[in-house]
mmCIF file of C-alpha atoms and ligand atoms in Angstrom:
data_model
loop_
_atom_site.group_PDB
_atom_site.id
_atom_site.type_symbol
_atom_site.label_atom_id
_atom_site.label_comp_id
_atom_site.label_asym_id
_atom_site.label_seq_id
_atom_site.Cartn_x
_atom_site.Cartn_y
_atom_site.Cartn_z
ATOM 1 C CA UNK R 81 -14.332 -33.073 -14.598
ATOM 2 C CA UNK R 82 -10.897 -34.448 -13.899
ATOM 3 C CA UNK R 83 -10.841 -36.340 -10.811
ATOM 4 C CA UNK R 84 -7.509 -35.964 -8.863
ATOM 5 C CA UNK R 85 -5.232 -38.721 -8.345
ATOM 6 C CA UNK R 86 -5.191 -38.433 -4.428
ATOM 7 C CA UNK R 87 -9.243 -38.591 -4.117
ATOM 8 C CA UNK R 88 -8.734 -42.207 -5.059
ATOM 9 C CA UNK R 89 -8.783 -43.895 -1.839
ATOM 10 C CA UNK R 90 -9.328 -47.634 -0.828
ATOM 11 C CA UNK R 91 -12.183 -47.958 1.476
ATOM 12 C CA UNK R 92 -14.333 -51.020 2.463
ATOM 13 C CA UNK R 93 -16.771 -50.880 -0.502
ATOM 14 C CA UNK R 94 -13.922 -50.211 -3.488
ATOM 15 C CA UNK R 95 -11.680 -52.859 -3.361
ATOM 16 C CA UNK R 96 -12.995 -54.751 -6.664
ATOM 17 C CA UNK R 97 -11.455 -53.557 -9.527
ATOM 18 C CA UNK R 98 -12.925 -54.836 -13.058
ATOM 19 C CA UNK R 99 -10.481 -55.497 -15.888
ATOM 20 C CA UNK R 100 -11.713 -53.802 -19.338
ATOM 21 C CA UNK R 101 -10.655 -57.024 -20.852
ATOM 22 C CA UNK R 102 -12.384 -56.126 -24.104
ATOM 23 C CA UNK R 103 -11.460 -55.480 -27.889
ATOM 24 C CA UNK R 104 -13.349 -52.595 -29.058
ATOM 25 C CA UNK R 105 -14.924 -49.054 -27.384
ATOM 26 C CA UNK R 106 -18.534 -50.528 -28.138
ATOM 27 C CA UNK R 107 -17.630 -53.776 -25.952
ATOM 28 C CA UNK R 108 -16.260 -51.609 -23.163
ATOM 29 C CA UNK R 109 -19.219 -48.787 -22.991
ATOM 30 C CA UNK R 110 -21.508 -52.333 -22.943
ATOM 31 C CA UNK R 111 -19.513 -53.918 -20.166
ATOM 32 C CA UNK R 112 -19.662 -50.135 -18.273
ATOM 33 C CA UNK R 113 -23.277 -49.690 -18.938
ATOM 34 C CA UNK R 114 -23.872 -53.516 -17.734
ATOM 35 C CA UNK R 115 -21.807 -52.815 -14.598
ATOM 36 C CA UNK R 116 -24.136 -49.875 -13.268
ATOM 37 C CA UNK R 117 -21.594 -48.075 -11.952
ATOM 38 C CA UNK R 118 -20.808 -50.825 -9.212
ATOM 39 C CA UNK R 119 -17.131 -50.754 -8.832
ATOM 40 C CA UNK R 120 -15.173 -47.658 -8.375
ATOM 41 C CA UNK R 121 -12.406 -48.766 -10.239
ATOM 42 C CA UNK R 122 -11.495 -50.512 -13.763
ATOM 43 C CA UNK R 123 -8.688 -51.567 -15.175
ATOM 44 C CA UNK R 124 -7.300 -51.205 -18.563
ATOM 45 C CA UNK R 125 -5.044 -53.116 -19.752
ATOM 46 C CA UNK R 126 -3.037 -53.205 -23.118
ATOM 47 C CA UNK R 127 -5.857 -55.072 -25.604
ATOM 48 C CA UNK R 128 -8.449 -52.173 -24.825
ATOM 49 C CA UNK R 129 -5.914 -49.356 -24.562
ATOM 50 C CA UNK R 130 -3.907 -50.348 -27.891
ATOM 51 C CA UNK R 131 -7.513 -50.907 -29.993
ATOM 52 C CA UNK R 132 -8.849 -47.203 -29.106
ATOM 53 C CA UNK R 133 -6.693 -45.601 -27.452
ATOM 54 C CA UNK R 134 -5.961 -42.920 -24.674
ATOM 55 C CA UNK R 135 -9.285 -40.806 -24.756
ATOM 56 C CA UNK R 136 -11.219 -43.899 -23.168
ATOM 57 C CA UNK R 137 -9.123 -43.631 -19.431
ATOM 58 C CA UNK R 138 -9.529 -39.522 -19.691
ATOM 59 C CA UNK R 139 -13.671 -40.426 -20.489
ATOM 60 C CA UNK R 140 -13.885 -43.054 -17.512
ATOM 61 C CA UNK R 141 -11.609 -41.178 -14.851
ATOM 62 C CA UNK R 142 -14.069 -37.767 -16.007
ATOM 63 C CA UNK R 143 -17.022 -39.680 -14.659
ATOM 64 C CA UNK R 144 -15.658 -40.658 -11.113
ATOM 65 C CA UNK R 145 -13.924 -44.119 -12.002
ATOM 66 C CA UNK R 146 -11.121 -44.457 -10.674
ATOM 67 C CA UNK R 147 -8.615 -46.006 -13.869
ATOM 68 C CA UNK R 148 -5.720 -48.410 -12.842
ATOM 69 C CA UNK R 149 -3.422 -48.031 -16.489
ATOM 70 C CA UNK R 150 -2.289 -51.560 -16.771
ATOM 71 C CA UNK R 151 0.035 -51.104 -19.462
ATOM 72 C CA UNK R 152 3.083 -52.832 -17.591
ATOM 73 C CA UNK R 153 6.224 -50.465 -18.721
ATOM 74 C CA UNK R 154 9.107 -52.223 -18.829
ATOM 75 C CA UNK R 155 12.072 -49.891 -20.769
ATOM 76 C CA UNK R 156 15.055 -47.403 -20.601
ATOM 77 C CA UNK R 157 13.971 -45.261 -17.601
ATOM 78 C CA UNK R 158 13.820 -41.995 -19.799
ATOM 79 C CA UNK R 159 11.031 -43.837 -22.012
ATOM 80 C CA UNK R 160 9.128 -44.795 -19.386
ATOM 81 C CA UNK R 161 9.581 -41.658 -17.059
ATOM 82 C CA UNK R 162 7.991 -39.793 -20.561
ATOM 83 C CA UNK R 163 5.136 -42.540 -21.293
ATOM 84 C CA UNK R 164 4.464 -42.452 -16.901
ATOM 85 C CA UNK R 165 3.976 -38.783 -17.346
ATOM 86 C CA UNK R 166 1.716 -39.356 -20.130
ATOM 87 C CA UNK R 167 -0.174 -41.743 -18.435
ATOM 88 C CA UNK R 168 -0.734 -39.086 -15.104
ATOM 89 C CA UNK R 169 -1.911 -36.525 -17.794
ATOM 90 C CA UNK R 170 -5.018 -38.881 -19.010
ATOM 91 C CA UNK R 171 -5.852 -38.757 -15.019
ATOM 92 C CA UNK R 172 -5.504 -42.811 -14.374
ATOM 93 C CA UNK R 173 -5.324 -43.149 -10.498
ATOM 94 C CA UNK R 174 -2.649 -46.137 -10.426
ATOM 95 C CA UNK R 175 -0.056 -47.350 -13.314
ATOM 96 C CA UNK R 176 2.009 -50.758 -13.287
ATOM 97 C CA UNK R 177 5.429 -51.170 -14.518
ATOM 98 C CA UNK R 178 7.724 -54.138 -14.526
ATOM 99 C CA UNK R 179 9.229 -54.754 -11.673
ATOM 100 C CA UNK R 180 12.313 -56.150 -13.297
ATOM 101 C CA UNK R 181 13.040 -53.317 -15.232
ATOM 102 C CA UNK R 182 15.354 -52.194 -12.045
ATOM 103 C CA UNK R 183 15.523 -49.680 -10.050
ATOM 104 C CA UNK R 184 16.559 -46.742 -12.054
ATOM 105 C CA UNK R 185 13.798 -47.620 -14.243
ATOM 106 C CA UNK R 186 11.511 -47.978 -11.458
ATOM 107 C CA UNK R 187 12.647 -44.234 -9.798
ATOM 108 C CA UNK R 188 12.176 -42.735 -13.224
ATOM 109 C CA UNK R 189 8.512 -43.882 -13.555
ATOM 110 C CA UNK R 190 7.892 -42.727 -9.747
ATOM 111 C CA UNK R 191 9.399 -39.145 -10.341
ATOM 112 C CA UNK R 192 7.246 -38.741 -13.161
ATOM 113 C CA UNK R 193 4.069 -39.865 -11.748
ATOM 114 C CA UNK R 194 2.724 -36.511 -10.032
ATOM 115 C CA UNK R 195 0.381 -37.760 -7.953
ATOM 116 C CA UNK R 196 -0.836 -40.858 -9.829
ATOM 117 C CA UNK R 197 0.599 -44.211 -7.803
ATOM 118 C CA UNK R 198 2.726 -46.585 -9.778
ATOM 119 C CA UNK R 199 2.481 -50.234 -8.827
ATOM 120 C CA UNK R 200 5.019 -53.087 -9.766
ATOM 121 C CA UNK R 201 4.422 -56.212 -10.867
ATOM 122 C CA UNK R 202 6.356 -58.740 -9.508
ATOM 123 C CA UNK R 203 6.071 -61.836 -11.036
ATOM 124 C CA UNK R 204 2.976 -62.345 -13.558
ATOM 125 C CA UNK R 205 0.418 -64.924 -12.138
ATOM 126 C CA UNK R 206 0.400 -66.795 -15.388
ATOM 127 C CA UNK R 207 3.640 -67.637 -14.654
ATOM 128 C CA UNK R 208 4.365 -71.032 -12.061
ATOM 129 C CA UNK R 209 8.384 -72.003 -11.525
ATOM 130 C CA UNK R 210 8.624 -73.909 -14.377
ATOM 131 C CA UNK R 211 8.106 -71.050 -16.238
ATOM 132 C CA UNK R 212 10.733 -68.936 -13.868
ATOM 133 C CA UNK R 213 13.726 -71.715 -15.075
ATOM 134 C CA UNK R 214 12.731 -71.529 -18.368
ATOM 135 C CA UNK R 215 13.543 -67.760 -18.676
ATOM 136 C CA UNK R 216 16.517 -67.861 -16.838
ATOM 137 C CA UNK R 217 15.033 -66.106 -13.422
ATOM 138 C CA UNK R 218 16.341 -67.418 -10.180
ATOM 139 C CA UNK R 219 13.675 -68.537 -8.142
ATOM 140 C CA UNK R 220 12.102 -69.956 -5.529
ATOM 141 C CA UNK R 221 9.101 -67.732 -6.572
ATOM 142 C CA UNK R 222 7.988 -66.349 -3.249
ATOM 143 C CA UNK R 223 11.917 -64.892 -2.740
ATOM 144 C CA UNK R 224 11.770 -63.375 -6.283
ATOM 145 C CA UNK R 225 8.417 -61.854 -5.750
ATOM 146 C CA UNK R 226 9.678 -60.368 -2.407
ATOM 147 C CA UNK R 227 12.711 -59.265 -3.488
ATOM 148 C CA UNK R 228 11.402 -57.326 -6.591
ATOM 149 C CA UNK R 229 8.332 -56.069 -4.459
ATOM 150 C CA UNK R 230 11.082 -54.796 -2.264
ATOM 151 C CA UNK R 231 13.003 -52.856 -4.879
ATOM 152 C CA UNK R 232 10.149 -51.288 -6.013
ATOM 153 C CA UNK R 233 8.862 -49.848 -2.263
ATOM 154 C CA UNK R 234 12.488 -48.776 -2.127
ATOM 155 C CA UNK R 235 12.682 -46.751 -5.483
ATOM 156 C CA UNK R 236 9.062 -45.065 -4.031
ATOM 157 C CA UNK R 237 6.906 -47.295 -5.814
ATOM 158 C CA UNK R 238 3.139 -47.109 -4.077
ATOM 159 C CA UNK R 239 2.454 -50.733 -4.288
ATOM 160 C CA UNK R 240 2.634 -54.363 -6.175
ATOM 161 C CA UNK R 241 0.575 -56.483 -8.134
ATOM 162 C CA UNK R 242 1.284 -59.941 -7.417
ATOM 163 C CA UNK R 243 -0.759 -63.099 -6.470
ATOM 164 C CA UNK R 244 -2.822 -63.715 -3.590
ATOM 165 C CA UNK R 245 -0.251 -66.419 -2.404
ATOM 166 C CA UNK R 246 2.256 -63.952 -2.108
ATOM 167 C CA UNK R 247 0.449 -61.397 -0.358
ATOM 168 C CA UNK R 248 1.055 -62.336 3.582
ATOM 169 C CA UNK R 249 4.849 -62.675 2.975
ATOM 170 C CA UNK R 250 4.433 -59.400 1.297
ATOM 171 C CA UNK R 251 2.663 -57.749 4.105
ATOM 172 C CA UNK R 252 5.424 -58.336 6.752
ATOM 173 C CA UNK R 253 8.219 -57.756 4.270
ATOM 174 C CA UNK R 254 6.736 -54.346 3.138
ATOM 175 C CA UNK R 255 5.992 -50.981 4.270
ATOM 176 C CA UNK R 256 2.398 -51.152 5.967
ATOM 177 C CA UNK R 257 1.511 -48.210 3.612
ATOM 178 C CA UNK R 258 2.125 -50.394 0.727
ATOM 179 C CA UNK R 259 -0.962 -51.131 -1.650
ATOM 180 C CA UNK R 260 -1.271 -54.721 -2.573
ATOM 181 C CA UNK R 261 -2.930 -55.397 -5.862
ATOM 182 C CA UNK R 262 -3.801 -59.467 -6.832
ATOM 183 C CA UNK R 263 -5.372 -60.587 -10.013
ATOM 184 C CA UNK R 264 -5.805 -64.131 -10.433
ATOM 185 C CA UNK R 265 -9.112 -64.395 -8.562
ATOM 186 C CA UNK R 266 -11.662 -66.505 -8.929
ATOM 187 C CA UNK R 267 -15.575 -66.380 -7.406
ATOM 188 C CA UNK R 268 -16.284 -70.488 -6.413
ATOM 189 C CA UNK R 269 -16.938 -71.763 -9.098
ATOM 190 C CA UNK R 270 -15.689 -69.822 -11.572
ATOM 191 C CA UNK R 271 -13.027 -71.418 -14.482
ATOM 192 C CA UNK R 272 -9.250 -70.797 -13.921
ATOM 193 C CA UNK R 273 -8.474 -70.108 -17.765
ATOM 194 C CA UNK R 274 -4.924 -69.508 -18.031
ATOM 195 C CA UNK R 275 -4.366 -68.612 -14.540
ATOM 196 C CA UNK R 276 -1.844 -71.131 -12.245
ATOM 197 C CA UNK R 277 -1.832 -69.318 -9.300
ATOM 198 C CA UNK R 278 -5.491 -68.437 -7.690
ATOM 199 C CA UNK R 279 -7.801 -68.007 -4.940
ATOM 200 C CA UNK R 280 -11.453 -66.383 -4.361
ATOM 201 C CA UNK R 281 -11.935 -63.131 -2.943
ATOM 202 C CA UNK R 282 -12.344 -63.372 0.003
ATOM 203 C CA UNK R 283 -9.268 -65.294 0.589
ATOM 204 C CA UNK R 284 -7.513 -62.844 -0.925
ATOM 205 C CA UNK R 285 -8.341 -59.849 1.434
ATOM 206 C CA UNK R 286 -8.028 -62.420 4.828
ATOM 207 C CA UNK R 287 -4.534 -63.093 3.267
ATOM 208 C CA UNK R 288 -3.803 -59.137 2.863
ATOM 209 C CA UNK R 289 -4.630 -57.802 -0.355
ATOM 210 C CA UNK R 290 -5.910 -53.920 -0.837
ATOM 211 C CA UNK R 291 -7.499 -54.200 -4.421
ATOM 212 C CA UNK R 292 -8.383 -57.489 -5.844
ATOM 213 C CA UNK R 293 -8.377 -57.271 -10.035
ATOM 214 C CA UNK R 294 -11.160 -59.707 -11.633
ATOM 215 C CA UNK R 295 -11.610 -59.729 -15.360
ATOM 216 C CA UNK R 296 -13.278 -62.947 -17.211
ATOM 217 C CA UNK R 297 -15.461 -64.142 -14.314
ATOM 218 C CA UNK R 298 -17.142 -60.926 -14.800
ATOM 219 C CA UNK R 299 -16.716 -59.759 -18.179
ATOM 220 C CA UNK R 300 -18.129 -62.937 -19.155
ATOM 221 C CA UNK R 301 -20.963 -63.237 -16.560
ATOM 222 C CA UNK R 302 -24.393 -63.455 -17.433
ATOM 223 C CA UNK R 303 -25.226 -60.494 -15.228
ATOM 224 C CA UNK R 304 -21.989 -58.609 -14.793
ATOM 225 C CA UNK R 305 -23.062 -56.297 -12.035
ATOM 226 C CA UNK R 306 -24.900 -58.828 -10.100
ATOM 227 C CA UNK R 307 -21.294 -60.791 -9.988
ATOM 228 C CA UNK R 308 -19.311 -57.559 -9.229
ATOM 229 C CA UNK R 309 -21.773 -56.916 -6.498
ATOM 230 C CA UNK R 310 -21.396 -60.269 -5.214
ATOM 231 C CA UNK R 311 -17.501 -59.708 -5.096
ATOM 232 C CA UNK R 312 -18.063 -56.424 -3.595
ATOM 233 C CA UNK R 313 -20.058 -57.811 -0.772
ATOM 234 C CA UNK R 314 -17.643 -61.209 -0.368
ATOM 235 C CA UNK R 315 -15.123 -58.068 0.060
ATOM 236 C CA UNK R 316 -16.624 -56.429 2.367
ATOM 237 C CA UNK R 317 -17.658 -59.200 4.261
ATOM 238 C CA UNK R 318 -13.849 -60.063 5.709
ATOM 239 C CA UNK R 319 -13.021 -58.561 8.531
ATOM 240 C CA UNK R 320 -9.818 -56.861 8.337
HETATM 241 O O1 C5P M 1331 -9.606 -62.544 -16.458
HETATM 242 P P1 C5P M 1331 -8.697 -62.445 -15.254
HETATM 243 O O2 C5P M 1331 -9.467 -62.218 -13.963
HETATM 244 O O3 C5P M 1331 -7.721 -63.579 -15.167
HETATM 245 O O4 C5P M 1331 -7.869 -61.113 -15.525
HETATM 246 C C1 C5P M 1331 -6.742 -60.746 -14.748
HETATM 247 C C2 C5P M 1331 -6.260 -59.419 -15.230
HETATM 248 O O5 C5P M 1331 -5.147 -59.037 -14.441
HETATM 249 C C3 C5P M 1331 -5.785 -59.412 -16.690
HETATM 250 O O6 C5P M 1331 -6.121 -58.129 -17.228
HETATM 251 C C4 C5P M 1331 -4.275 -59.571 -16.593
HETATM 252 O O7 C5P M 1331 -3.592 -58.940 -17.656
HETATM 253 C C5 C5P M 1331 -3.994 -58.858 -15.272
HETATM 254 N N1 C5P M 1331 -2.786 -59.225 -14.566
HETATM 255 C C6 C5P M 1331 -2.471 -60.526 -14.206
HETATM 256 N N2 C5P M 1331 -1.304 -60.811 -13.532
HETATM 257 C C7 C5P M 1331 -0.463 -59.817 -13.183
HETATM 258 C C8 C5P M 1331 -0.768 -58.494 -13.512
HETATM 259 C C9 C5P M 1331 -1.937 -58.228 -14.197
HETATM 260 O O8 C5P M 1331 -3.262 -61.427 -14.479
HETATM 261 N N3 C5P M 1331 0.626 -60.082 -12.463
#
């Protein structure tokens, strides 16, 4: 059973979305199988989808997950109008793109989409200001980040990924129909890893954020649905 793009709606109890963060198909069915089914949605991102491949989103979207396709396209706008149209064929609910791959590039992807949503990301949360100098992008962050979440709503994008810092500014510069996506969450307690720019979620939602994406807290949790369900519930528990 394909499940259609537009029955993927955000509702109090499916805003978690687990990354896929894994290497092989056996990790990923293990990570699935440990999550008993607790979040509606999964991510899967380019380690997963470049080690096995398509068939894995058209297997999890045929059993009722909802897949975001987190394969960032960043190219000429014919490429990635032909590799968006791929993706809405495999039946992934949401697919990112670069923001900064302008907005012809950005229109392309959306005209291709059918009714899959594509969401931009801004400014990667690995990245701090430093960073932004060092590859020539004119900051200060929080004006880049609105300004290419802006584009993107423009060229009919559905939504942005960007960090939970940037998520109130992006709520009163955006569209209110605007889905805002943050990774770079972490549960109390849990190690930043390579991540400069994060909060818990719960913070996250009070600050405005639809979706929240959490990989290595639990991917690497001793009991991965008992985590996810804790998220869930921290989720659920804000009152929006
Ligand atoms: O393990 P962690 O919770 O940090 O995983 C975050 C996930 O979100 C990773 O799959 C990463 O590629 C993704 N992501 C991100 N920053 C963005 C867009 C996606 O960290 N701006």
């Amino acid at each position: 059973m394909r499940v259609p793009c537009d029955s993927a709606r955000v509702q109090p109890g499916n805003r978690l979305i687990v990354a896929l963060d894994v290497a092989t198909r056996a990790q990923a069915e293990d990570l699935l199988r440990r999550l008993e089914g607790v979040p509606s949605w999964v991510k899967i991102g380019l380690e997963l989808f470049t080690a096995v491949g398509p068939a894995i989103v058209e297997e999890i979207a045929a059993k009722g997950t909802s897949v975001m396709l987190d394969l960032k396209l960043h190219d000429i706008p014919e490429t990635v109008a032909r590799a968006t149209a791929s993706v809405a064929r495999l039946g992934a609910s949401l697919c990112t793109v670069h923001a900064a791959g302008g907005r012809a590039m950005l229109e392309a992807a959306v005209a291709a989409a059918g009714n899959m949503k594509i969401l931009a990301v801004t400014v990667l949360t690995s990245l701090d200001e430093r960073d932004l100098a060092n590859i020539g992008a004119m900051g200060p962050m929080s004006e880049l980040v609105v300004k290419r979440a802006q584009l993107a709503m423009d060229a009919g994008c559905g939504g942005v990924v960007a960090s939970p810092g940037e998520v109130s500014a992006l709520r009163a510069a955006l569209p209110p129909e605007s889905w805002l996506v943050t990774p770079g969450i972490r549960p109390t307690g849990s190690p930043a890893g390579d991540q400069k720019r994060i909060t818990t979620p719960a913070q996250a939602r009070l600050a405005g954020a639809d979706l929240i994406v959490v990989g290595r807290p639990i991917r690497d949790a001793a009991d991965p649905a008992q985590t996810a369900r804790a998220i869930v519930a921290e989720l659920a528990a804000v009152q929006s």
